[in-house]
Coordinates of C-alpha atoms in Angstrom, one line a residue:
M1 CA -32.3 -89.6 202.1
T2 CA -31.9 -91.4 198.2
P3 CA -34.6 -90.7 195.6
T4 CA -37.4 -93.2 195.5
R5 CA -37.3 -95.9 193.2
L6 CA -40.1 -96.9 191.3
R7 CA -39.1 -100.5 191.4
L8 CA -39.3 -100.1 195.2
L9 CA -43.2 -98.3 194.6
A10 CA -44.1 -101.1 192.0
L11 CA -43.2 -103.8 194.6
I12 CA -45.0 -102.1 197.3
A13 CA -48.1 -102.1 195.0
V14 CA -47.8 -105.8 194.0
V15 CA -47.4 -106.9 197.7
A16 CA -50.4 -104.8 198.9
G17 CA -52.5 -105.8 195.8
V18 CA -51.9 -109.6 196.3
V19 CA -52.9 -109.0 200.1
G20 CA -56.1 -107.2 199.4
W21 CA -56.6 -109.7 196.9
V22 CA -56.3 -112.4 199.7
L23 CA -58.2 -110.5 202.3
A24 CA -61.0 -110.1 199.7
T25 CA -61.1 -113.6 198.8
I26 CA -60.9 -114.8 202.3
A27 CA -64.0 -112.8 203.0
D28 CA -65.8 -113.8 200.2
S29 CA -65.3 -117.5 200.7
I30 CA -65.4 -117.8 204.5
F31 CA -68.1 -115.3 205.2
E32 CA -69.6 -115.5 202.3
R33 CA -69.7 -111.4 202.2
Y34 CA -67.8 -109.0 199.9
L35 CA -64.9 -107.3 202.0
P36 CA -66.7 -103.7 202.7
V37 CA -64.9 -100.9 200.8
P38 CA -66.4 -97.8 202.1
W39 CA -66.6 -94.7 200.0
S40 CA -65.1 -92.5 202.6
A41 CA -61.9 -94.3 201.8
A42 CA -62.0 -92.9 198.2
L43 CA -63.0 -89.7 199.7
A44 CA -59.9 -89.6 202.3
M45 CA -57.4 -90.6 199.6
W46 CA -58.8 -87.7 197.2
L47 CA -58.8 -84.9 199.9
L48 CA -55.2 -86.1 201.0
A49 CA -53.9 -85.9 197.4
V50 CA -55.4 -82.7 196.9
G51 CA -53.7 -81.4 200.2
L52 CA -50.6 -82.6 199.2
G53 CA -50.8 -81.0 196.0
M54 CA -51.7 -77.8 197.6
W55 CA -48.5 -78.1 199.9
G56 CA -46.5 -79.0 196.5
L57 CA -47.8 -75.8 195.1
I58 CA -47.3 -73.4 197.8
V59 CA -43.9 -74.4 198.8
R60 CA -42.4 -74.8 194.9
P61 CA -41.5 -71.3 194.5
R62 CA -39.8 -71.2 198.0
L63 CA -38.0 -74.5 197.5
Q64 CA -37.1 -73.2 193.7
R65 CA -35.6 -70.2 195.2
K66 CA -37.7 -67.6 192.8
P67 CA -37.1 -64.1 192.8
G68 CA -39.4 -62.6 195.6
T69 CA -39.8 -65.5 197.8
E70 CA -38.1 -66.3 201.0
P71 CA -36.3 -69.8 200.7
L72 CA -38.0 -72.7 202.6
P73 CA -36.0 -73.2 205.9
P74 CA -33.9 -76.3 205.6
F75 CA -35.9 -77.9 208.6
V76 CA -38.9 -77.6 206.5
A77 CA -37.5 -78.5 203.4
A78 CA -36.3 -81.7 204.9
R79 CA -39.7 -82.7 206.4
T80 CA -41.1 -82.0 203.2
A81 CA -39.1 -84.0 201.6
A82 CA -39.7 -87.0 204.1
L83 CA -43.4 -86.1 203.9
A84 CA -42.7 -86.8 200.1
L85 CA -41.4 -90.1 200.5
A86 CA -43.6 -91.3 202.9
A87 CA -46.9 -90.4 200.8
S88 CA -45.2 -92.0 197.7
R89 CA -45.1 -95.3 199.7
V90 CA -48.4 -95.2 201.5
G91 CA -49.8 -94.1 197.9
A92 CA -48.5 -97.1 196.3
G93 CA -49.6 -99.8 199.1
V94 CA -53.4 -98.0 198.9
F95 CA -53.4 -98.2 195.1
G96 CA -52.0 -101.9 195.0
F97 CA -54.5 -102.9 197.9
Y98 CA -57.5 -101.3 196.6
L99 CA -56.4 -102.7 193.1
G100 CA -56.5 -106.7 194.5
V101 CA -59.6 -106.2 196.2
G102 CA -61.4 -104.7 193.1
L103 CA -60.5 -107.7 191.2
V104 CA -62.7 -109.6 193.6
F105 CA -65.4 -107.7 192.9
V106 CA -65.1 -107.8 189.2
G107 CA -66.0 -111.6 188.9
D108 CA -69.2 -110.7 190.3
L109 CA -70.0 -107.4 188.7
P110 CA -74.0 -108.3 188.0
V111 CA -74.7 -108.1 191.5
P112 CA -75.2 -104.7 192.8
A113 CA -73.1 -104.9 195.9
A114 CA -70.2 -106.1 193.8
Q115 CA -70.5 -103.1 191.5
N116 CA -70.6 -100.7 194.3
G117 CA -67.4 -102.5 196.1
A118 CA -65.9 -102.2 192.3
W119 CA -66.4 -98.5 191.8
A120 CA -65.5 -97.8 195.5
S121 CA -62.1 -100.0 195.4
G122 CA -61.4 -98.2 191.9
A123 CA -62.0 -95.0 192.9
T124 CA -59.8 -95.6 196.2
A125 CA -56.8 -97.2 194.1
L126 CA -56.9 -94.1 191.4
G127 CA -56.8 -91.6 194.7
G128 CA -54.0 -93.8 196.0
A129 CA -52.5 -93.3 192.4
A130 CA -52.7 -89.8 192.4
I131 CA -51.0 -89.5 196.1
T132 CA -48.1 -91.4 194.5
A133 CA -47.7 -89.2 191.9
I134 CA -48.1 -86.1 193.9
A135 CA -45.4 -87.1 196.0
L136 CA -43.0 -88.5 193.3
W137 CA -43.3 -84.7 191.9
L138 CA -43.0 -82.9 195.6
E139 CA -39.6 -85.2 196.0
R140 CA -38.5 -83.8 192.9
L141 CA -38.8 -80.4 194.2
C142 CA -36.9 -80.8 197.0
R143 CA -34.0 -82.2 195.5
I144 CA -30.8 -80.3 195.4
T145 CA -29.8 -78.6 192.2
D146 CA -26.5 -79.2 190.9
G147 CA -25.0 -75.9 191.9
D148 CA -25.5 -77.0 195.3
D149 CA -23.4 -80.2 195.4
D150 CA -20.3 -80.5 197.6
E151 CA -16.7 -81.1 195.6
S152 CA -17.5 -85.1 195.8
G153 CA -20.5 -84.5 193.3
T154 CA -23.1 -85.8 195.8
P155 CA -25.8 -83.5 197.2
S156 CA -25.5 -82.0 200.4
I157 CA -27.6 -80.0 202.7
D158 CA -26.3 -77.7 205.5
L159 CA -28.8 -77.9 208.4
R160 CA -26.6 -76.3 211.1
G161 CA -29.3 -73.5 211.4
M162 CA -32.1 -76.0 212.0
A163 CA -31.5 -76.1 216.1
G164 CA -32.0 -72.8 217.2
G165 CA -31.8 -70.8 213.9
A166 CA -28.6 -68.8 215.2
E167 CA -26.5 -69.6 212.5
R168 CA -27.5 -70.1 208.6
S169 CA -25.7 -71.5 205.7
A170 CA -24.4 -69.7 202.8
S171 CA -26.6 -72.1 200.6
W172 CA -29.9 -71.1 202.3
P173 CA -29.9 -67.3 202.1
T174 CA -32.7 -65.6 203.6
A175 CA -34.0 -61.9 203.3
H176 CA -32.2 -60.9 206.4
H177 CA -28.8 -63.3 206.6
H178 CA -26.6 -62.6 209.4
D179 CA -23.3 -64.0 209.6
R180 CA -23.0 -64.4 213.2
T181 CA -19.7 -66.6 213.3
S182 CA -17.4 -63.5 212.3
A183 CA -18.8 -61.0 215.0

């Protein structure tokens, strides 16, 4: 996997922002109603951000191989990296979409429904931004350090022990390392 590029996240946010703005404008002009933005969307984004952050705090010492902690199994580390990649993209999309929707509400701020929609859109967009930031941090935690690179200089992960756990790589030491290949 390659690290997430900020340009990709910016592109996702811009495209989602345009889609959100277009949908909110269509709802406003054709149906003569504001696009509904429930507060539960903001709550969901912030709960996801908190959950992702808590997972990052839990696995951080294990990913960094701190003394006294058992390293994270390669399969879990790979899934954590995949979660971080997916979360950064979803967070950028949510941020852009609700920012686009919120721009439609800004023109009608004296209307109470527009005020509520603007606040809900803003809170949801900020939740998406928080998810993106936490996901980028978690992805950074999952990166392999320079000491684990192979001869070509590219990071490598030996995932031989993922299938059944019978064989473990020397680059992923555990408290009970058994070399079953030399028996």
